[in-house]
Amino acid sequence: MANQWFETVAEAQRRAKRRLPKSVYGALIAGSERGWTVEDNTRAYAELGFAPHVAGLQGERDLSTTVMGQPLSMPVMISPTGVQAVHPDGEVAVARAAAARGITMGLSSFASKSVEEVAAASPQTFFQMYWVGSREVLVQRMERARAAGAVGLIMTLDWSFSNGRDWGSPAIPEKVNLKAALQFGPEVALRPQWLYTWLKTGAIPDLTTPNLAPAGGGPAPTFFGAYGEWMGTPLPTWEDVAWLREQWGGPFMLKGVMRVDDAHRAVDAGVTAISVSNHGGNNLDGTPAPIRALPAIAKAVGHEVEVVTDGGIRRGSDVVKALALGAKAAMIGRAYLWGLAANGQAGVENVLDILRSGIDSAVLGLGHRDVKDLRPEDVVVPANWPRVLGTPDQEHVV
């Protein structure tokens, strides 16, 4: 197993690229339209620096924190991502890795594994929902997650505009059938290790979404079928957000907030936490990196709700930069998917260990004993680097 270990998230990405069929890898790295946003997600972190100390450093450091009532061994959370067919174990492997490393698991409603399977693998599962279907259907889906043991709800409302990429959207079949086998056979044949991983389980990649199956029975929709229903559902209002939060009645995160005025409205709706996020670069292209918008949002509402962020996290030092600028934790997406593709559950654990080591090193260099002591003065922020989107709205009461 030693030869499967990797030392950086970048190496996990390289191995994922070598292992996965071209279309599958393309789906992992893609962003909407030109890709300005997905590029800025990583570039924004690279533009930030640190102000380290050289003496009086702390020999022991506490990396733990708490988000939405759940203790975290480090300020990292698994962000929900759709159908994880990069590995046969998919979201269950990710959940087991999260549990092994003491962090929360975010499960997408578009996942390839059921909430029952995932919650059984991780007692700290947050179930993520989109505004898909009627209110009755939404409540049924939410209650199913509660019954399965989900301890929190994540509502993702930033729209995905990923269907118009300048470099072409990756070809992904509606179903894995004979037609798909003939179409994708040549590129799969070039990745025999990936194919063997699936064949030895007796399964083939499943593109259905079991968490969106009808409550009364019947087949679960395919990913694209669910996506079509999402696009066809009337768009939610702030009143809808408050209603769903009330129906859940427990820890509730609103994901996709990028504007200060939206952050205030989220507070009015009664959310527990907000995630400053641009859907990993898959929403409206030209949206700045979340880390650029984080300081203004954290300053505006961080004393009222918990603020986390995601997008562009590739190393532990990125997490530390986010915490210094106001986040309680950072959510990761592509990073753990590359680990999953490279080496299953062990690959995800590998990624989490890399992030933990990087967080610890940065906290050490900055002279802190506790991640909760990180402050803006620990980070070197260039002029004109932050972005303030939206302005406080005094009439934002729901």
Short mmCIF file of C-alpha atoms in Angstrom, two decimals:
data_model
loop_
_atom_site.label_atom_id
_atom_site.label_comp_id
_atom_site.label_asym_id
_atom_site.label_seq_id
_atom_site.Cartn_x
_atom_site.Cartn_y
_atom_site.Cartn_z
CA MET A 1 0.00 0.00 0.00
CA ALA A 2 2.99 2.31 0.50
CA ASN A 3 3.26 2.97 -3.22
CA GLN A 4 -0.34 4.21 -3.22
CA TRP A 5 0.35 6.90 -0.63
CA PHE A 6 0.70 10.47 -1.90
CA GLU A 7 2.07 13.56 -0.19
CA THR A 8 0.06 16.39 -1.77
CA VAL A 9 -3.45 17.01 -3.05
CA ALA A 10 -1.85 17.91 -6.38
CA GLU A 11 -0.44 14.38 -6.57
CA ALA A 12 -3.89 12.96 -5.77
CA GLN A 13 -5.22 14.96 -8.72
CA ARG A 14 -2.47 13.67 -11.01
CA ARG A 15 -3.25 10.08 -10.03
CA ALA A 16 -6.97 10.63 -10.48
CA LYS A 17 -6.32 11.99 -13.98
CA ARG A 18 -4.20 8.93 -14.87
CA ARG A 19 -6.75 6.52 -13.44
CA LEU A 20 -10.10 7.92 -14.59
CA PRO A 21 -11.65 7.84 -18.05
CA LYS A 22 -11.32 11.21 -19.76
CA SER A 23 -15.01 12.11 -19.44
CA VAL A 24 -15.16 11.22 -15.76
CA TYR A 25 -12.08 13.29 -14.94
CA GLY A 26 -13.45 16.13 -17.07
CA ALA A 27 -16.60 16.20 -14.96
CA LEU A 28 -14.48 16.64 -11.80
CA ILE A 29 -12.49 19.63 -12.96
CA ALA A 30 -15.11 21.44 -15.01
CA GLY A 31 -16.50 24.88 -14.27
CA SER A 32 -19.15 26.91 -16.03
CA GLU A 33 -18.69 28.96 -19.20
CA ARG A 34 -15.11 30.28 -19.60
CA GLY A 35 -14.04 28.97 -16.19
CA TRP A 36 -12.98 32.35 -14.79
CA THR A 37 -14.59 31.53 -11.46
CA VAL A 38 -13.12 28.06 -11.00
CA GLU A 39 -9.69 29.53 -11.80
CA ASP A 40 -10.13 32.38 -9.34
CA ASN A 41 -11.05 29.95 -6.58
CA THR A 42 -7.46 28.70 -6.41
CA ARG A 43 -5.72 31.88 -7.59
CA ALA A 44 -7.24 33.91 -4.76
CA TYR A 45 -5.57 31.70 -2.14
CA ALA A 46 -2.24 31.91 -3.96
CA GLU A 47 -2.41 35.72 -3.77
CA LEU A 48 -2.60 35.65 0.04
CA GLY A 49 0.52 35.49 2.19
CA PHE A 50 1.37 34.79 5.83
CA ALA A 51 3.08 36.82 8.56
CA PRO A 52 4.95 34.11 10.51
CA HIS A 53 6.87 34.31 13.79
CA VAL A 54 10.30 32.79 14.41
CA ALA A 55 10.38 32.34 18.21
CA GLY A 56 7.93 31.83 21.04
CA LEU A 57 6.08 29.25 18.97
CA GLN A 58 3.67 26.81 20.55
CA GLY A 59 4.85 23.22 21.00
CA GLU A 60 1.32 21.83 21.11
CA ARG A 61 -1.60 22.98 19.03
CA ASP A 62 -5.35 22.41 19.16
CA LEU A 63 -6.88 22.11 15.69
CA SER A 64 -10.39 21.20 16.85
CA THR A 65 -13.52 23.28 16.44
CA THR A 66 -17.30 22.90 16.33
CA VAL A 67 -19.74 23.65 13.49
CA MET A 68 -23.52 23.22 13.66
CA GLY A 69 -23.16 21.51 17.02
CA GLN A 70 -20.77 18.85 15.68
CA PRO A 71 -17.23 18.55 17.03
CA LEU A 72 -14.50 18.50 14.38
CA SER A 73 -11.00 17.21 15.00
CA MET A 74 -9.82 19.88 12.55
CA PRO A 75 -11.58 22.77 10.79
CA VAL A 76 -12.38 20.77 7.64
CA MET A 77 -15.75 19.44 6.46
CA ILE A 78 -16.73 17.18 3.58
CA SER A 79 -18.74 19.26 1.14
CA PRO A 80 -21.62 17.45 -0.60
CA THR A 81 -20.89 16.59 -4.23
CA GLY A 82 -23.08 14.73 -6.71
CA VAL A 83 -22.81 11.17 -8.05
CA GLN A 84 -19.38 9.94 -6.92
CA ALA A 85 -18.98 7.18 -9.49
CA VAL A 86 -15.21 7.68 -9.53
CA HIS A 87 -15.05 4.65 -7.19
CA PRO A 88 -17.49 1.79 -6.51
CA ASP A 89 -17.75 2.67 -2.80
CA GLY A 90 -18.49 6.31 -3.58
CA GLU A 91 -19.98 8.36 -0.76
CA VAL A 92 -19.82 5.44 1.68
CA ALA A 93 -16.02 5.38 1.39
CA VAL A 94 -15.91 9.15 1.90
CA ALA A 95 -18.20 8.88 4.95
CA ARG A 96 -16.00 6.19 6.50
CA ALA A 97 -12.92 8.32 5.92
CA ALA A 98 -14.61 11.34 7.47
CA ALA A 99 -15.62 9.30 10.52
CA ALA A 100 -12.11 7.87 10.84
CA ARG A 101 -10.65 11.37 10.86
CA GLY A 102 -13.29 12.93 13.11
CA ILE A 103 -14.99 15.37 10.73
CA THR A 104 -18.48 15.81 9.31
CA MET A 105 -19.77 14.24 6.13
CA GLY A 106 -21.87 16.26 3.69
CA LEU A 107 -24.10 14.03 1.54
CA SER A 108 -25.63 15.37 -1.67
CA SER A 109 -29.24 14.58 -2.50
CA PHE A 110 -27.78 13.84 -5.97
CA ALA A 111 -25.45 11.21 -4.45
CA SER A 112 -24.98 7.69 -5.81
CA LYS A 113 -25.40 6.14 -2.33
CA SER A 114 -28.43 6.35 -0.07
CA VAL A 115 -28.61 8.52 3.03
CA GLU A 116 -29.23 5.36 5.04
CA GLU A 117 -25.95 3.79 3.92
CA VAL A 118 -23.96 6.97 4.42
CA ALA A 119 -25.39 7.93 7.80
CA ALA A 120 -24.64 4.40 9.01
CA ALA A 121 -21.01 4.93 7.97
CA SER A 122 -20.73 8.40 9.53
CA PRO A 123 -22.66 9.50 12.65
CA GLN A 124 -21.93 13.11 11.70
CA THR A 125 -23.75 13.29 8.39
CA PHE A 126 -25.26 16.52 7.09
CA PHE A 127 -27.82 15.90 4.35
CA GLN A 128 -27.81 18.39 1.50
CA MET A 129 -30.95 19.36 -0.38
CA TYR A 130 -31.77 21.39 -3.44
CA TRP A 131 -35.13 23.07 -3.95
CA VAL A 132 -36.41 20.21 -6.12
CA GLY A 133 -40.07 19.27 -6.25
CA SER A 134 -43.09 20.34 -4.22
CA ARG A 135 -43.07 21.30 -0.54
CA GLU A 136 -44.63 17.93 0.27
CA VAL A 137 -41.84 16.10 -1.53
CA LEU A 138 -39.20 18.26 0.14
CA VAL A 139 -40.56 17.42 3.59
CA GLN A 140 -40.68 13.71 2.76
CA ARG A 141 -37.06 13.82 1.62
CA MET A 142 -36.03 15.74 4.71
CA GLU A 143 -37.84 13.35 7.07
CA ARG A 144 -36.18 10.39 5.38
CA ALA A 145 -32.80 11.95 6.12
CA ARG A 146 -33.79 12.61 9.72
CA ALA A 147 -34.95 9.01 10.17
CA ALA A 148 -31.66 7.78 8.72
CA GLY A 149 -29.73 9.72 11.36
CA ALA A 150 -28.67 12.93 9.60
CA VAL A 151 -27.68 15.50 12.23
CA GLY A 152 -27.96 18.62 10.10
CA LEU A 153 -29.37 19.95 6.85
CA ILE A 154 -27.53 21.86 4.12
CA MET A 155 -29.65 23.80 1.63
CA THR A 156 -27.83 24.64 -1.61
CA LEU A 157 -29.48 27.46 -3.51
CA ASP A 158 -26.77 28.85 -5.80
CA TRP A 159 -27.87 27.84 -9.26
CA SER A 160 -25.60 25.71 -11.41
CA PHE A 161 -24.85 27.19 -14.84
CA SER A 162 -22.52 24.39 -15.90
CA ASN A 163 -24.14 23.56 -19.24
CA GLY A 164 -22.27 26.15 -21.35
CA ARG A 165 -18.54 25.51 -21.08
CA ASP A 166 -16.28 27.16 -23.62
CA TRP A 167 -14.11 24.05 -23.81
CA GLY A 168 -17.08 21.69 -24.07
CA SER A 169 -18.98 19.86 -21.37
CA PRO A 170 -17.69 16.36 -20.58
CA ALA A 171 -19.72 13.63 -22.21
CA ILE A 172 -21.66 11.79 -19.49
CA PRO A 173 -24.35 9.24 -20.40
CA GLU A 174 -27.91 9.40 -19.08
CA LYS A 175 -27.69 5.67 -18.28
CA VAL A 176 -24.95 3.07 -18.45
CA ASN A 177 -26.48 0.85 -21.17
CA LEU A 178 -25.30 -0.79 -24.39
CA LYS A 179 -25.27 2.50 -26.26
CA ALA A 180 -23.16 4.11 -23.54
CA ALA A 181 -20.85 1.09 -23.45
CA LEU A 182 -20.19 1.42 -27.16
CA GLN A 183 -19.68 5.18 -26.93
CA PHE A 184 -17.39 5.20 -23.91
CA GLY A 185 -15.76 1.80 -24.33
CA PRO A 186 -12.59 3.12 -26.02
CA GLU A 187 -11.75 5.64 -23.29
CA VAL A 188 -12.62 3.15 -20.51
CA ALA A 189 -10.35 0.56 -22.15
CA LEU A 190 -7.49 3.03 -21.74
CA ARG A 191 -8.06 2.96 -17.97
CA PRO A 192 -7.96 -0.78 -17.13
CA GLN A 193 -7.28 -0.21 -13.41
CA TRP A 194 -10.44 1.83 -13.02
CA LEU A 195 -12.44 -0.72 -14.99
CA TYR A 196 -11.04 -3.59 -12.92
CA THR A 197 -11.96 -1.81 -9.67
CA TRP A 198 -15.57 -1.82 -10.81
CA LEU A 199 -15.63 -5.29 -12.37
CA LYS A 200 -14.32 -7.00 -9.25
CA THR A 201 -17.33 -5.65 -7.32
CA GLY A 202 -19.73 -7.08 -9.90
CA ALA A 203 -21.18 -3.60 -10.45
CA ILE A 204 -21.07 -0.85 -13.04
CA PRO A 205 -21.11 2.92 -12.42
CA ASP A 206 -24.60 3.88 -11.29
CA LEU A 207 -25.86 7.30 -12.34
CA THR A 208 -29.15 7.14 -10.44
CA THR A 209 -29.93 9.29 -7.40
CA PRO A 210 -31.41 7.04 -4.66
CA ASN A 211 -32.04 9.92 -2.28
CA LEU A 212 -34.52 11.40 -4.75
CA ALA A 213 -36.53 8.21 -5.16
CA PRO A 214 -40.31 8.70 -4.77
CA ALA A 215 -41.52 8.21 -1.20
CA GLY A 216 -44.26 5.83 -2.33
CA GLY A 217 -41.87 3.61 -4.24
CA GLY A 218 -40.68 3.52 -7.80
CA PRO A 219 -37.29 3.91 -9.49
CA ALA A 220 -34.91 6.65 -8.51
CA PRO A 221 -34.29 9.25 -11.21
CA THR A 222 -31.04 9.42 -13.08
CA PHE A 223 -28.70 12.31 -12.32
CA PHE A 224 -29.84 14.15 -15.43
CA GLY A 225 -33.47 13.38 -14.72
CA ALA A 226 -33.07 14.88 -11.25
CA TYR A 227 -31.21 17.84 -12.70
CA GLY A 228 -34.06 18.42 -15.12
CA GLU A 229 -36.58 18.37 -12.27
CA TRP A 230 -34.42 20.86 -10.38
CA MET A 231 -34.40 23.24 -13.33
CA GLY A 232 -38.15 22.83 -13.72
CA THR A 233 -39.03 23.58 -10.09
CA PRO A 234 -40.20 27.15 -9.37
CA LEU A 235 -37.35 29.11 -7.82
CA PRO A 236 -37.42 29.44 -4.01
CA THR A 237 -37.96 32.66 -2.06
CA TRP A 238 -36.52 33.75 1.26
CA GLU A 239 -39.86 32.77 2.78
CA ASP A 240 -39.28 29.27 1.41
CA VAL A 241 -35.87 29.14 3.08
CA ALA A 242 -37.38 30.14 6.42
CA TRP A 243 -40.16 27.58 5.95
CA LEU A 244 -37.76 24.71 5.24
CA ARG A 245 -35.53 25.70 8.15
CA GLU A 246 -38.58 25.61 10.41
CA GLN A 247 -39.65 22.21 9.07
CA TRP A 248 -36.22 20.79 9.83
CA GLY A 249 -36.02 22.35 13.26
CA GLY A 250 -32.34 21.51 13.78
CA PRO A 251 -28.93 22.72 12.58
CA PHE A 252 -29.42 24.27 9.14
CA MET A 253 -26.82 25.62 6.72
CA LEU A 254 -27.53 27.77 3.69
CA LYS A 255 -24.87 27.11 1.07
CA GLY A 256 -23.99 29.46 -1.77
CA VAL A 257 -24.05 32.86 -0.07
CA MET A 258 -21.72 35.38 -1.73
CA ARG A 259 -23.35 38.75 -0.93
CA VAL A 260 -23.51 40.68 2.32
CA ASP A 261 -27.20 41.47 1.85
CA ASP A 262 -27.98 37.80 1.20
CA ALA A 263 -26.06 36.91 4.36
CA HIS A 264 -28.31 39.25 6.36
CA ARG A 265 -31.40 37.69 4.79
CA ALA A 266 -30.10 34.24 5.70
CA VAL A 267 -29.80 35.37 9.31
CA ASP A 268 -33.38 36.64 9.18
CA ALA A 269 -34.49 33.25 7.86
CA GLY A 270 -33.08 31.66 11.01
CA VAL A 271 -30.21 29.60 9.60
CA THR A 272 -27.55 28.17 11.89
CA ALA A 273 -24.71 28.60 9.43
CA ILE A 274 -23.92 29.91 5.96
CA SER A 275 -21.37 28.66 3.48
CA VAL A 276 -19.68 31.34 1.41
CA SER A 277 -19.54 29.42 -1.85
CA ASN A 278 -19.81 29.74 -5.63
CA HIS A 279 -20.64 26.07 -6.26
CA GLY A 280 -17.03 25.21 -6.98
CA GLY A 281 -17.02 27.52 -9.98
CA ASN A 282 -20.20 25.98 -11.39
CA ASN A 283 -22.55 28.88 -10.81
CA LEU A 284 -22.59 32.19 -12.70
CA ASP A 285 -19.13 32.51 -14.25
CA GLY A 286 -17.40 35.72 -13.23
CA THR A 287 -18.41 35.29 -9.59
CA PRO A 288 -15.31 35.95 -7.47
CA ALA A 289 -13.64 33.31 -5.33
CA PRO A 290 -15.52 32.78 -2.04
CA ILE A 291 -12.39 33.57 -0.01
CA ARG A 292 -12.46 37.10 -1.49
CA ALA A 293 -16.05 37.61 -0.32
CA LEU A 294 -15.56 35.93 3.05
CA PRO A 295 -14.10 38.82 5.11
CA ALA A 296 -17.00 41.20 4.45
CA ILE A 297 -19.61 38.51 5.09
CA ALA A 298 -17.91 37.27 8.27
CA LYS A 299 -17.68 40.85 9.56
CA ALA A 300 -21.35 41.46 8.79
CA VAL A 301 -22.93 38.31 10.25
CA GLY A 302 -20.21 36.22 11.89
CA HIS A 303 -21.43 37.28 15.34
CA GLU A 304 -24.92 35.98 14.53
CA VAL A 305 -24.36 32.74 12.60
CA GLU A 306 -21.49 30.37 11.92
CA VAL A 307 -19.66 31.10 8.68
CA VAL A 308 -17.80 28.47 6.67
CA THR A 309 -16.46 28.58 3.13
CA ASP A 310 -15.48 26.30 0.26
CA GLY A 311 -13.97 26.47 -3.20
CA GLY A 312 -10.30 26.21 -4.12
CA ILE A 313 -9.02 24.46 -0.96
CA ARG A 314 -5.96 22.48 -2.01
CA ARG A 315 -3.74 22.51 1.11
CA GLY A 316 -3.90 23.00 4.84
CA SER A 317 -2.53 26.50 4.59
CA ASP A 318 -5.59 27.43 2.50
CA VAL A 319 -7.79 26.33 5.38
CA VAL A 320 -5.77 28.48 7.78
CA LYS A 321 -6.14 31.52 5.51
CA ALA A 322 -9.90 31.01 5.48
CA LEU A 323 -10.03 30.78 9.27
CA ALA A 324 -7.89 33.88 9.69
CA LEU A 325 -10.32 35.81 7.49
CA GLY A 326 -13.40 34.78 9.44
CA ALA A 327 -14.46 31.22 8.68
CA LYS A 328 -14.99 28.58 11.38
CA ALA A 329 -14.09 25.79 8.97
CA ALA A 330 -13.49 25.07 5.31
CA MET A 331 -15.44 22.59 3.19
CA ILE A 332 -13.61 20.51 0.59
CA GLY A 333 -14.95 18.96 -2.61
CA ARG A 334 -12.61 18.22 -5.50
CA ALA A 335 -9.71 17.46 -3.15
CA TYR A 336 -11.37 14.45 -1.56
CA LEU A 337 -12.84 13.29 -4.89
CA TRP A 338 -9.32 13.06 -6.28
CA GLY A 339 -8.30 11.06 -3.21
CA LEU A 340 -11.30 8.77 -3.68
CA ALA A 341 -10.45 8.22 -7.33
CA ALA A 342 -6.80 7.57 -6.54
CA ASN A 343 -7.24 5.07 -3.69
CA GLY A 344 -10.77 4.76 -2.36
CA GLN A 345 -11.36 5.34 1.35
CA ALA A 346 -7.63 5.28 2.06
CA GLY A 347 -7.15 7.98 -0.56
CA VAL A 348 -9.70 10.23 1.11
CA GLU A 349 -8.04 9.66 4.48
CA ASN A 350 -4.72 10.47 2.80
CA VAL A 351 -6.09 13.83 1.61
CA LEU A 352 -7.46 14.62 5.07
CA ASP A 353 -4.11 13.78 6.67
CA ILE A 354 -2.35 16.08 4.21
CA LEU A 355 -4.70 18.91 5.11
CA ARG A 356 -4.30 18.28 8.85
CA SER A 357 -0.52 18.40 8.55
CA GLY A 358 -0.65 21.62 6.54
CA ILE A 359 -3.04 23.25 9.01
CA ASP A 360 -0.80 22.30 11.92
CA SER A 361 2.33 23.62 10.20
CA ALA A 362 0.71 26.96 9.39
CA VAL A 363 -0.71 27.39 12.89
CA LEU A 364 2.74 26.59 14.29
CA GLY A 365 4.44 29.16 12.06
CA LEU A 366 1.90 31.82 12.97
CA GLY A 367 2.64 31.33 16.64
CA HIS A 368 -0.79 30.13 17.77
CA ARG A 369 -1.80 27.35 20.13
CA ASP A 370 -5.38 27.08 18.86
CA VAL A 371 -6.96 27.45 15.40
CA LYS A 372 -9.62 29.61 17.02
CA ASP A 373 -6.92 32.22 17.72
CA LEU A 374 -6.25 32.89 14.03
CA ARG A 375 -6.80 36.53 13.09
CA PRO A 376 -6.74 38.70 9.93
CA GLU A 377 -3.32 40.09 10.88
CA ASP A 378 -1.88 36.59 10.34
CA VAL A 379 -2.56 36.97 6.62
CA VAL A 380 -0.97 39.34 4.10
CA VAL A 381 -3.82 40.65 1.96
CA PRO A 382 -2.87 42.57 -1.20
CA ALA A 383 -4.54 45.86 -2.05
CA ASN A 384 -7.77 45.43 -4.01
CA TRP A 385 -7.80 41.71 -3.22
CA PRO A 386 -11.11 41.45 -1.27
CA ARG A 387 -14.51 41.73 -2.92
CA VAL A 388 -17.57 43.15 -1.20
CA LEU A 389 -20.62 41.82 -3.02
CA GLY A 390 -23.91 43.47 -2.22
CA THR A 391 -24.49 45.97 0.56
CA PRO A 392 -26.26 45.70 3.91
CA ASP A 393 -29.98 46.06 3.36
CA GLN A 394 -31.90 47.60 6.22
CA GLU A 395 -35.14 46.18 4.81
CA HIS A 396 -34.06 42.57 4.76
CA VAL A 397 -36.52 41.22 7.34
CA VAL A 398 -38.34 38.15 5.97
#
